[in-house]
PDB file of C-alpha atoms in Angstrom:
ATOM      1  CA  MET A 262     -37.354 -44.505  -6.682  1.00  0.00           C
ATOM      2  CA  LYS A 263     -33.842 -44.844  -6.100  1.00  0.00           C
ATOM      3  CA  ILE A 264     -32.085 -43.712  -2.995  1.00  0.00           C
ATOM      4  CA  ARG A 265     -28.244 -42.812  -3.307  1.00  0.00           C
ATOM      5  CA  LYS A 266     -26.158 -40.985  -0.680  1.00  0.00           C
ATOM      6  CA  GLY A 267     -26.017 -37.053  -0.821  1.00  0.00           C
ATOM      7  CA  GLY A 268     -22.971 -35.222  -0.851  1.00  0.00           C
ATOM      8  CA  PRO A 269     -21.816 -31.510  -1.735  1.00  0.00           C
ATOM      9  CA  PRO A 270     -22.942 -31.021  -5.717  1.00  0.00           C
ATOM     10  CA  ASP A 271     -26.560 -31.924  -3.879  1.00  0.00           C
ATOM     11  CA  ALA A 272     -26.903 -28.827  -1.871  1.00  0.00           C
ATOM     12  CA  PRO A 273     -28.268 -26.683  -4.699  1.00  0.00           C
ATOM     13  CA  ALA A 274     -30.982 -29.071  -5.337  1.00  0.00           C
ATOM     14  CA  VAL A 275     -31.998 -29.527  -1.910  1.00  0.00           C
ATOM     15  CA  LEU A 276     -32.382 -26.135  -1.873  1.00  0.00           C
ATOM     16  CA  ALA A 277     -34.648 -25.971  -4.486  1.00  0.00           C
ATOM     17  CA  MET A 278     -36.302 -28.974  -2.527  1.00  0.00           C
ATOM     18  CA  PHE A 279     -36.436 -26.406   0.669  1.00  0.00           C
ATOM     19  CA  ASP A 280     -37.566 -23.551  -1.788  1.00  0.00           C
ATOM     20  CA  SER A 281     -40.785 -25.578  -3.129  1.00  0.00           C
ATOM     21  CA  ALA A 282     -41.611 -27.090   0.172  1.00  0.00           C
ATOM     22  CA  VAL A 283     -41.586 -22.884   1.353  1.00  0.00           C
ATOM     23  CA  ALA A 284     -43.756 -21.703  -1.469  1.00  0.00           C
ATOM     24  CA  TRP A 285     -45.979 -24.888  -1.419  1.00  0.00           C
ATOM     25  CA  LEU A 286     -46.488 -24.144   2.637  1.00  0.00           C
ATOM     26  CA  THR A 287     -46.776 -20.416   1.916  1.00  0.00           C
ATOM     27  CA  ALA A 288     -49.580 -20.823  -0.758  1.00  0.00           C
ATOM     28  CA  GLN A 289     -51.597 -22.334   2.082  1.00  0.00           C
ATOM     29  CA  GLY A 290     -50.954 -20.064   4.703  1.00  0.00           C
ATOM     30  CA  ARG A 291     -48.805 -21.921   6.538  1.00  0.00           C
ATOM     31  CA  THR A 292     -45.609 -20.140   7.140  1.00  0.00           C
ATOM     32  CA  GLY A 293     -44.950 -21.006  10.556  1.00  0.00           C
ATOM     33  CA  GLN A 294     -42.826 -24.078   9.690  1.00  0.00           C
ATOM     34  CA  TRP A 295     -40.105 -22.425   7.564  1.00  0.00           C
ATOM     35  CA  GLY A 296     -41.058 -18.996   6.996  1.00  0.00           C
ATOM     36  CA  SER A 297     -42.133 -17.672   3.426  1.00  0.00           C
ATOM     37  CA  GLU A 298     -38.430 -16.565   1.783  1.00  0.00           C
ATOM     38  CA  PRO A 299     -36.684 -19.339   0.304  1.00  0.00           C
ATOM     39  CA  PHE A 300     -33.896 -21.060   1.708  1.00  0.00           C
ATOM     40  CA  THR A 301     -31.725 -20.178  -1.340  1.00  0.00           C
ATOM     41  CA  GLY A 302     -30.223 -16.930  -0.593  1.00  0.00           C
ATOM     42  CA  ASN A 303     -30.421 -17.080   3.521  1.00  0.00           C
ATOM     43  CA  VAL A 304     -26.861 -17.619   4.251  1.00  0.00           C
ATOM     44  CA  LYS A 305     -27.932 -19.716   7.201  1.00  0.00           C
ATOM     45  CA  ARG A 306     -29.968 -21.993   5.482  1.00  0.00           C
ATOM     46  CA  GLU A 307     -27.285 -22.649   2.640  1.00  0.00           C
ATOM     47  CA  GLU A 308     -24.827 -23.310   5.436  1.00  0.00           C
ATOM     48  CA  GLN A 309     -27.020 -25.619   7.218  1.00  0.00           C
ATOM     49  CA  VAL A 310     -27.642 -27.523   4.068  1.00  0.00           C
ATOM     50  CA  ARG A 311     -24.114 -27.528   2.867  1.00  0.00           C
ATOM     51  CA  SER A 312     -23.019 -28.719   6.216  1.00  0.00           C
ATOM     52  CA  TRP A 313     -25.825 -31.595   5.603  1.00  0.00           C
ATOM     53  CA  ALA A 314     -23.877 -32.253   2.039  1.00  0.00           C
ATOM     54  CA  GLY A 315     -20.731 -32.787   3.505  1.00  0.00           C
ATOM     55  CA  SER A 316     -22.052 -34.968   6.303  1.00  0.00           C
ATOM     56  CA  GLU A 317     -21.931 -39.102   5.558  1.00  0.00           C
ATOM     57  CA  GLY A 318     -25.916 -38.724   6.741  1.00  0.00           C
ATOM     58  CA  MET A 319     -27.819 -37.142   3.669  1.00  0.00           C
ATOM     59  CA  ARG A 320     -29.449 -39.262   1.131  1.00  0.00           C
ATOM     60  CA  ILE A 321     -31.066 -38.371  -1.808  1.00  0.00           C
ATOM     61  CA  ALA A 322     -34.338 -39.903  -3.136  1.00  0.00           C
ATOM     62  CA  GLU A 323     -34.681 -39.796  -7.335  1.00  0.00           C
ATOM     63  CA  ILE A 324     -37.592 -40.600  -8.752  1.00  0.00           C
ATOM     64  CA  ASP A 325     -36.632 -40.764 -13.109  1.00  0.00           C
ATOM     65  CA  GLY A 326     -33.001 -39.607 -12.065  1.00  0.00           C
ATOM     66  CA  GLU A 327     -34.348 -36.312 -10.629  1.00  0.00           C
ATOM     67  CA  PRO A 328     -33.663 -35.452  -7.062  1.00  0.00           C
ATOM     68  CA  ALA A 329     -36.604 -35.746  -5.162  1.00  0.00           C
ATOM     69  CA  GLY A 330     -36.338 -35.619  -1.330  1.00  0.00           C
ATOM     70  CA  CYS A 331     -33.847 -35.775   0.950  1.00  0.00           C
ATOM     71  CA  VAL A 332     -33.376 -36.905   4.241  1.00  0.00           C
ATOM     72  CA  VAL A 333     -30.411 -36.492   6.530  1.00  0.00           C
ATOM     73  CA  VAL A 334     -29.458 -38.421   9.832  1.00  0.00           C
ATOM     74  CA  GLY A 335     -26.968 -38.218  12.651  1.00  0.00           C
ATOM     75  CA  PRO A 336     -26.504 -37.265  15.944  1.00  0.00           C
ATOM     76  CA  PRO A 337     -29.361 -35.223  17.870  1.00  0.00           C
ATOM     77  CA  LEU A 338     -29.488 -31.361  17.079  1.00  0.00           C
ATOM     78  CA  PRO A 339     -28.096 -28.896  19.518  1.00  0.00           C
ATOM     79  CA  TYR A 340     -31.492 -27.923  21.214  1.00  0.00           C
ATOM     80  CA  VAL A 341     -32.547 -31.555  21.926  1.00  0.00           C
ATOM     81  CA  GLU A 342     -30.988 -33.686  24.497  1.00  0.00           C
ATOM     82  CA  PRO A 343     -29.544 -37.022  23.330  1.00  0.00           C
ATOM     83  CA  ASP A 344     -31.271 -40.148  24.404  1.00  0.00           C
ATOM     84  CA  PRO A 345     -29.785 -42.068  27.265  1.00  0.00           C
ATOM     85  CA  GLU A 346     -30.404 -44.999  24.698  1.00  0.00           C
ATOM     86  CA  PRO A 347     -27.921 -44.910  21.722  1.00  0.00           C
ATOM     87  CA  GLU A 348     -29.972 -43.500  18.822  1.00  0.00           C
ATOM     88  CA  LEU A 349     -30.144 -42.213  14.989  1.00  0.00           C
ATOM     89  CA  TYR A 350     -31.756 -38.747  14.816  1.00  0.00           C
ATOM     90  CA  VAL A 351     -33.587 -37.475  11.347  1.00  0.00           C
ATOM     91  CA  GLN A 352     -31.809 -34.233  10.997  1.00  0.00           C
ATOM     92  CA  GLY A 353     -33.866 -32.823   8.135  1.00  0.00           C
ATOM     93  CA  LEU A 354     -36.482 -34.400   5.676  1.00  0.00           C
ATOM     94  CA  VAL A 355     -37.679 -32.555   2.753  1.00  0.00           C
ATOM     95  CA  ILE A 356     -39.134 -33.260  -0.519  1.00  0.00           C
ATOM     96  CA  ASP A 357     -39.621 -31.296  -3.913  1.00  0.00           C
ATOM     97  CA  GLN A 358     -43.138 -30.840  -4.151  1.00  0.00           C
ATOM     98  CA  ARG A 359     -43.282 -31.533  -7.704  1.00  0.00           C
ATOM     99  CA  PHE A 360     -42.973 -35.202  -6.290  1.00  0.00           C
ATOM    100  CA  ALA A 361     -45.931 -35.233  -3.588  1.00  0.00           C
ATOM    101  CA  GLY A 362     -48.129 -38.040  -3.652  1.00  0.00           C
ATOM    102  CA  ASN A 363     -45.147 -40.320  -4.803  1.00  0.00           C
ATOM    103  CA  ARG A 364     -44.376 -41.383  -1.200  1.00  0.00           C
ATOM    104  CA  VAL A 365     -41.032 -39.755  -0.819  1.00  0.00           C
ATOM    105  CA  GLY A 366     -41.037 -38.885   2.765  1.00  0.00           C
ATOM    106  CA  GLY A 367     -41.991 -42.308   3.529  1.00  0.00           C
ATOM    107  CA  ALA A 368     -39.526 -43.636   1.552  1.00  0.00           C
ATOM    108  CA  LEU A 369     -36.641 -41.876   2.962  1.00  0.00           C
ATOM    109  CA  LEU A 370     -38.054 -42.520   6.809  1.00  0.00           C
ATOM    110  CA  ASP A 371     -38.073 -46.331   5.981  1.00  0.00           C
ATOM    111  CA  TRP A 372     -34.525 -45.752   4.881  1.00  0.00           C
ATOM    112  CA  ALA A 373     -33.605 -44.075   8.202  1.00  0.00           C
ATOM    113  CA  LEU A 374     -35.321 -47.321  10.177  1.00  0.00           C
ATOM    114  CA  ALA A 375     -33.226 -49.394   7.873  1.00  0.00           C
ATOM    115  CA  GLU A 376     -30.440 -47.179   8.583  1.00  0.00           C
ATOM    116  CA  ALA A 377     -31.441 -46.798  12.306  1.00  0.00           C
ATOM    117  CA  ARG A 378     -31.310 -50.783  12.468  1.00  0.00           C
ATOM    118  CA  GLU A 379     -27.598 -51.467  10.486  1.00  0.00           C
ATOM    119  CA  ARG A 380     -26.085 -49.584  12.858  1.00  0.00           C
ATOM    120  CA  GLY A 381     -27.582 -51.549  15.789  1.00  0.00           C
ATOM    121  CA  VAL A 382     -29.042 -48.572  17.411  1.00  0.00           C
ATOM    122  CA  LYS A 383     -32.524 -48.985  19.533  1.00  0.00           C
ATOM    123  CA  VAL A 384     -34.303 -45.544  18.909  1.00  0.00           C
ATOM    124  CA  LEU A 385     -35.011 -43.544  15.885  1.00  0.00           C
ATOM    125  CA  ARG A 386     -35.577 -39.821  16.838  1.00  0.00           C
ATOM    126  CA  VAL A 387     -36.886 -36.743  15.188  1.00  0.00           C
ATOM    127  CA  ASP A 388     -38.049 -33.245  15.705  1.00  0.00           C
ATOM    128  CA  CYS A 389     -40.528 -31.327  13.961  1.00  0.00           C
ATOM    129  CA  TYR A 390     -42.827 -28.156  13.784  1.00  0.00           C
ATOM    130  CA  ALA A 391     -45.542 -28.600  16.009  1.00  0.00           C
ATOM    131  CA  GLY A 392     -47.591 -25.345  15.394  1.00  0.00           C
ATOM    132  CA  ASP A 393     -50.708 -24.893  13.758  1.00  0.00           C
ATOM    133  CA  ASP A 394     -52.613 -27.686  13.199  1.00  0.00           C
ATOM    134  CA  GLY A 395     -50.219 -30.141  14.336  1.00  0.00           C
ATOM    135  CA  ARG A 396     -50.231 -31.838  10.943  1.00  0.00           C
ATOM    136  CA  LEU A 397     -46.784 -32.422  11.193  1.00  0.00           C
ATOM    137  CA  VAL A 398     -46.849 -34.030  14.272  1.00  0.00           C
ATOM    138  CA  ARG A 399     -49.398 -36.554  12.928  1.00  0.00           C
ATOM    139  CA  TYR A 400     -47.760 -37.486   9.834  1.00  0.00           C
ATOM    140  CA  TYR A 401     -44.561 -38.802  11.680  1.00  0.00           C
ATOM    141  CA  GLU A 402     -47.051 -40.552  14.156  1.00  0.00           C
ATOM    142  CA  ARG A 403     -48.462 -42.324  10.984  1.00  0.00           C
ATOM    143  CA  TRP A 404     -44.894 -43.497  10.558  1.00  0.00           C
ATOM    144  CA  GLY A 405     -44.900 -45.418  14.069  1.00  0.00           C
ATOM    145  CA  PHE A 406     -43.201 -42.379  15.616  1.00  0.00           C
ATOM    146  CA  THR A 407     -44.629 -41.227  19.396  1.00  0.00           C
ATOM    147  CA  ARG A 408     -44.212 -37.574  20.902  1.00  0.00           C
ATOM    148  CA  GLU A 409     -41.687 -37.928  23.606  1.00  0.00           C
ATOM    149  CA  LYS A 410     -41.019 -33.903  24.407  1.00  0.00           C
ATOM    150  CA  PRO A 411     -42.272 -30.385  23.027  1.00  0.00           C
ATOM    151  CA  PHE A 412     -39.689 -27.563  22.956  1.00  0.00           C
ATOM    152  CA  THR A 413     -39.233 -24.128  21.516  1.00  0.00           C
ATOM    153  CA  VAL A 414     -36.431 -22.386  19.736  1.00  0.00           C
ATOM    154  CA  GLY A 415     -37.224 -18.855  20.394  1.00  0.00           C
ATOM    155  CA  GLU A 416     -40.940 -18.643  19.479  1.00  0.00           C
ATOM    156  CA  TRP A 417     -41.096 -21.543  17.012  1.00  0.00           C
ATOM    157  CA  PRO A 418     -42.765 -24.576  18.775  1.00  0.00           C
ATOM    158  CA  GLY A 419     -41.287 -27.884  18.263  1.00  0.00           C
ATOM    159  CA  MET A 420     -41.861 -31.648  19.347  1.00  0.00           C
ATOM    160  CA  VAL A 421     -39.476 -34.824  19.503  1.00  0.00           C
ATOM    161  CA  LEU A 422     -40.460 -37.899  18.652  1.00  0.00           C
ATOM    162  CA  ARG A 423     -39.179 -41.154  18.662  1.00  0.00           C
ATOM    163  CA  ARG A 424     -39.677 -44.882  17.415  1.00  0.00           C
ATOM    164  CA  GLU A 425     -38.334 -47.736  19.269  1.00  0.00           C
ATOM    165  CA  LEU A 426     -36.571 -50.068  17.154  1.00  0.00           C
TER     166      LEU A 426
END
């Protein structure tokens, strides 16, 4: 697996990753996280992905030259209070479901941890969907994150998690 800097040409591939994740979640009856409609064709979601692609914080994981996952790091998102300590924030993480089971998400989180250390920050934070059975929160806990604070955006339940470095 190779992790490289992402950019504007990667936006269609990242949208396809989200589309595959939405289809996978929907097939399991788990539509609370991102709904049941593809990101592709949703103006707001497409704008978000293009914004991330234009940032310095996007990284793409490739397997055999194919985009397999994406992570975006930067400042906290607007609905989360900044940490009092200098931090790096995982703004987005997604894998193409064709590559499920290849540890793509873990490799991207490992990259984010290394990037935080390289920047000299003491905290890596992320937020995620905290509804349904809480499986996504437990995924981050397995990577060493601890629960910091629940929140909601509209009716969407989320959890901010942190990892001290």
